[in-house]
mmCIF file of N, CA and C and ligand atoms in Angstrom:
data_model
loop_
_atom_site.group_PDB
_atom_site.id
_atom_site.type_symbol
_atom_site.label_atom_id
_atom_site.label_comp_id
_atom_site.label_asym_id
_atom_site.label_seq_id
_atom_site.Cartn_x
_atom_site.Cartn_y
_atom_site.Cartn_z
ATOM 1 N N MET A 1 107.784 -66.625 71.810
ATOM 2 C CA MET A 1 108.514 -67.825 72.237
ATOM 3 C C MET A 1 109.986 -67.676 71.897
ATOM 4 N N SER A 2 110.814 -67.687 72.897
ATOM 5 C CA SER A 2 112.248 -67.535 72.658
ATOM 6 C C SER A 2 112.925 -68.899 72.668
ATOM 7 N N LEU A 3 113.554 -69.201 71.573
ATOM 8 C CA LEU A 3 114.241 -70.479 71.462
ATOM 9 C C LEU A 3 115.742 -70.291 71.649
ATOM 10 N N ILE A 4 116.359 -71.267 72.235
ATOM 11 C CA ILE A 4 117.813 -71.260 72.344
ATOM 12 C C ILE A 4 118.387 -71.421 70.939
ATOM 13 N N LYS A 5 119.452 -70.709 70.654
ATOM 14 C CA LYS A 5 120.081 -70.854 69.342
ATOM 15 C C LYS A 5 120.652 -72.259 69.195
ATOM 16 N N PRO A 6 120.201 -72.968 68.190
ATOM 17 C CA PRO A 6 120.729 -74.319 68.012
ATOM 18 C C PRO A 6 122.144 -74.293 67.448
ATOM 19 N N VAL A 7 122.996 -75.084 68.035
ATOM 20 C CA VAL A 7 124.361 -75.206 67.517
ATOM 21 C C VAL A 7 124.664 -76.671 67.227
ATOM 22 N N CYS A 8 125.557 -76.867 66.274
ATOM 23 C CA CYS A 8 125.979 -78.214 65.918
ATOM 24 C C CYS A 8 126.745 -78.838 67.077
ATOM 25 N N MET A 9 126.397 -80.066 67.420
ATOM 26 C CA MET A 9 127.077 -80.720 68.553
ATOM 27 C C MET A 9 128.496 -81.144 68.206
ATOM 28 N N LYS A 10 128.835 -81.144 66.928
ATOM 29 C CA LYS A 10 130.177 -81.551 66.499
ATOM 30 C C LYS A 10 131.119 -80.358 66.426
ATOM 31 N N CYS A 11 130.703 -79.314 65.698
ATOM 32 C CA CYS A 11 131.615 -78.201 65.449
ATOM 33 C C CYS A 11 131.186 -76.919 66.173
ATOM 34 N N GLN A 12 130.087 -76.970 66.914
ATOM 35 C CA GLN A 12 129.575 -75.830 67.682
ATOM 36 C C GLN A 12 129.153 -74.666 66.805
ATOM 37 N N LYS A 13 129.044 -74.907 65.519
ATOM 38 C CA LYS A 13 128.609 -73.859 64.609
ATOM 39 C C LYS A 13 127.112 -73.645 64.772
ATOM 40 N N GLU A 14 126.706 -72.393 64.653
ATOM 41 C CA GLU A 14 125.286 -72.087 64.779
ATOM 42 C C GLU A 14 124.520 -72.600 63.561
ATOM 43 N N ILE A 15 123.390 -73.229 63.828
ATOM 44 C CA ILE A 15 122.566 -73.735 62.736
ATOM 45 C C ILE A 15 121.803 -72.574 62.119
ATOM 46 N N LYS A 16 121.936 -72.435 60.816
ATOM 47 C CA LYS A 16 121.243 -71.345 60.130
ATOM 48 C C LYS A 16 119.824 -71.762 59.768
ATOM 49 N N ALA A 17 118.992 -70.749 59.564
ATOM 50 C CA ALA A 17 117.622 -71.017 59.151
ATOM 51 C C ALA A 17 117.626 -71.737 57.806
ATOM 52 N N ASP A 18 116.766 -72.701 57.683
ATOM 53 C CA ASP A 18 116.594 -73.495 56.459
ATOM 54 C C ASP A 18 117.748 -74.459 56.175
ATOM 55 N N GLU A 19 118.734 -74.488 57.059
ATOM 56 C CA GLU A 19 119.816 -75.442 56.863
ATOM 57 C C GLU A 19 119.325 -76.850 57.192
ATOM 58 N N LYS A 20 119.767 -77.804 56.392
ATOM 59 C CA LYS A 20 119.403 -79.184 56.683
ATOM 60 C C LYS A 20 120.249 -79.697 57.828
ATOM 61 N N VAL A 21 119.585 -80.227 58.825
ATOM 62 C CA VAL A 21 120.319 -80.743 59.974
ATOM 63 C C VAL A 21 119.834 -82.134 60.336
ATOM 64 N N LEU A 22 120.723 -82.832 60.979
ATOM 65 C CA LEU A 22 120.366 -84.115 61.555
ATOM 66 C C LEU A 22 120.058 -83.865 63.024
ATOM 67 N N VAL A 23 118.960 -84.383 63.483
ATOM 68 C CA VAL A 23 118.592 -84.196 64.884
ATOM 69 C C VAL A 23 118.557 -85.548 65.582
ATOM 70 N N GLN A 24 119.284 -85.602 66.650
ATOM 71 C CA GLN A 24 119.287 -86.801 67.476
ATOM 72 C C GLN A 24 118.466 -86.523 68.712
ATOM 73 N N LEU A 25 117.486 -87.330 68.967
ATOM 74 C CA LEU A 25 116.731 -87.120 70.191
ATOM 75 C C LEU A 25 116.057 -88.397 70.639
ATOM 76 N N LYS A 26 115.750 -88.388 71.914
ATOM 77 C CA LYS A 26 115.005 -89.507 72.461
ATOM 78 C C LYS A 26 113.547 -89.344 72.117
ATOM 79 N N TYR A 27 112.922 -90.408 71.730
ATOM 80 C CA TYR A 27 111.491 -90.342 71.461
ATOM 81 C C TYR A 27 110.764 -90.126 72.777
ATOM 82 N N PRO A 28 109.867 -89.136 72.815
ATOM 83 C CA PRO A 28 109.200 -88.835 74.087
ATOM 84 C C PRO A 28 108.318 -89.975 74.568
ATOM 85 N N LYS A 29 108.345 -90.171 75.866
ATOM 86 C CA LYS A 29 107.533 -91.238 76.447
ATOM 87 C C LYS A 29 106.064 -90.868 76.447
ATOM 88 N N ARG A 30 105.821 -89.595 76.775
ATOM 89 C CA ARG A 30 104.410 -89.193 76.836
ATOM 90 C C ARG A 30 103.840 -89.013 75.443
ATOM 91 N N LYS A 31 102.555 -89.213 75.346
ATOM 92 C CA LYS A 31 101.895 -89.111 74.051
ATOM 93 C C LYS A 31 101.755 -87.652 73.627
ATOM 94 N N GLY A 32 101.760 -87.444 72.353
ATOM 95 C CA GLY A 32 101.511 -86.109 71.833
ATOM 96 C C GLY A 32 102.783 -85.371 71.481
ATOM 97 N N PHE A 33 102.750 -84.675 70.380
ATOM 98 C CA PHE A 33 103.909 -83.930 69.917
ATOM 99 C C PHE A 33 103.601 -82.442 69.869
ATOM 100 N N THR A 34 102.723 -82.002 70.750
ATOM 101 C CA THR A 34 102.292 -80.604 70.696
ATOM 102 C C THR A 34 103.415 -79.654 71.061
ATOM 103 N N GLU A 35 104.328 -80.105 71.924
ATOM 104 C CA GLU A 35 105.415 -79.230 72.378
ATOM 105 C C GLU A 35 106.721 -79.608 71.687
ATOM 106 N N ILE A 36 106.644 -79.905 70.415
ATOM 107 C CA ILE A 36 107.811 -80.421 69.707
ATOM 108 C C ILE A 36 108.970 -79.440 69.712
ATOM 109 N N LYS A 37 108.692 -78.147 69.582
ATOM 110 C CA LYS A 37 109.778 -77.157 69.586
ATOM 111 C C LYS A 37 110.467 -77.103 70.933
ATOM 112 N N ALA A 38 109.670 -77.103 71.976
ATOM 113 C CA ALA A 38 110.236 -77.104 73.321
ATOM 114 C C ALA A 38 111.007 -78.385 73.558
ATOM 115 N N TYR A 39 110.464 -79.467 73.052
ATOM 116 C CA TYR A 39 111.124 -80.754 73.235
ATOM 117 C C TYR A 39 112.467 -80.798 72.509
ATOM 118 N N LEU A 40 112.493 -80.266 71.315
ATOM 119 C CA LEU A 40 113.750 -80.205 70.552
ATOM 120 C C LEU A 40 114.795 -79.379 71.289
ATOM 121 N N ASN A 41 114.342 -78.274 71.882
ATOM 122 C CA ASN A 41 115.256 -77.429 72.642
ATOM 123 C C ASN A 41 115.849 -78.165 73.827
ATOM 124 N N LEU A 42 115.029 -78.969 74.471
ATOM 125 C CA LEU A 42 115.473 -79.681 75.661
ATOM 126 C C LEU A 42 116.342 -80.879 75.315
ATOM 127 N N GLU A 43 115.890 -81.673 74.379
ATOM 128 C CA GLU A 43 116.490 -82.983 74.155
ATOM 129 C C GLU A 43 117.244 -83.105 72.840
ATOM 130 N N GLY A 44 116.989 -82.168 71.922
ATOM 131 C CA GLY A 44 117.537 -82.311 70.584
ATOM 132 C C GLY A 44 119.026 -82.033 70.524
ATOM 133 N N LYS A 45 119.722 -82.877 69.775
ATOM 134 C CA LYS A 45 121.128 -82.618 69.484
ATOM 135 C C LYS A 45 121.230 -82.457 67.979
ATOM 136 N N PHE A 46 121.723 -81.297 67.564
ATOM 137 C CA PHE A 46 121.761 -80.986 66.146
ATOM 138 C C PHE A 46 123.137 -81.255 65.556
ATOM 139 N N ILE A 47 123.133 -81.771 64.353
ATOM 140 C CA ILE A 47 124.380 -81.950 63.623
ATOM 141 C C ILE A 47 124.203 -81.265 62.277
ATOM 142 N N CYS A 48 125.077 -80.313 61.980
ATOM 143 C CA CYS A 48 124.931 -79.516 60.769
ATOM 144 C C CYS A 48 125.246 -80.340 59.522
ATOM 145 N N SER A 49 124.894 -79.781 58.381
ATOM 146 C CA SER A 49 125.042 -80.519 57.126
ATOM 147 C C SER A 49 126.506 -80.864 56.843
ATOM 148 N N GLU A 50 127.412 -79.975 57.220
ATOM 149 C CA GLU A 50 128.834 -80.242 57.007
ATOM 150 C C GLU A 50 129.288 -81.475 57.774
ATOM 151 N N CYS A 51 128.906 -81.543 59.034
ATOM 152 C CA CYS A 51 129.329 -82.654 59.867
ATOM 153 C C CYS A 51 128.574 -83.931 59.514
ATOM 154 N N THR A 52 127.398 -83.801 58.964
ATOM 155 C CA THR A 52 126.657 -84.979 58.529
ATOM 156 C C THR A 52 127.399 -85.700 57.419
ATOM 157 N N LYS A 53 128.075 -84.917 56.577
ATOM 158 C CA LYS A 53 128.870 -85.509 55.493
ATOM 159 C C LYS A 53 129.995 -86.364 56.050
ATOM 160 N N GLU A 54 130.595 -85.868 57.150
ATOM 161 C CA GLU A 54 131.703 -86.600 57.758
ATOM 162 C C GLU A 54 131.266 -87.939 58.328
ATOM 163 N N ILE A 55 130.036 -87.983 58.811
ATOM 164 C CA ILE A 55 129.536 -89.214 59.429
ATOM 165 C C ILE A 55 129.392 -90.324 58.379
ATOM 166 N N LYS A 56 128.937 -89.930 57.195
ATOM 167 C CA LYS A 56 128.683 -90.929 56.156
ATOM 168 C C LYS A 56 129.929 -91.586 55.616
HETATM 169 ZN ZN1 ZN B 101 128.915 -79.132 62.427
#
């Protein structure tokens, strides 16, 4: 399974493995979370830990 590299929507920095991120996404209408990774790739907007600090 090839995933798109997640980048921060604020600073465009690549999200590193194990980094804490904030994910903004629409809750899926259809039932079931079996395709959560695919769903995150499609709908997820990531904000890295650095930019999360700025929001607060
Ligand atoms: Zn960022």
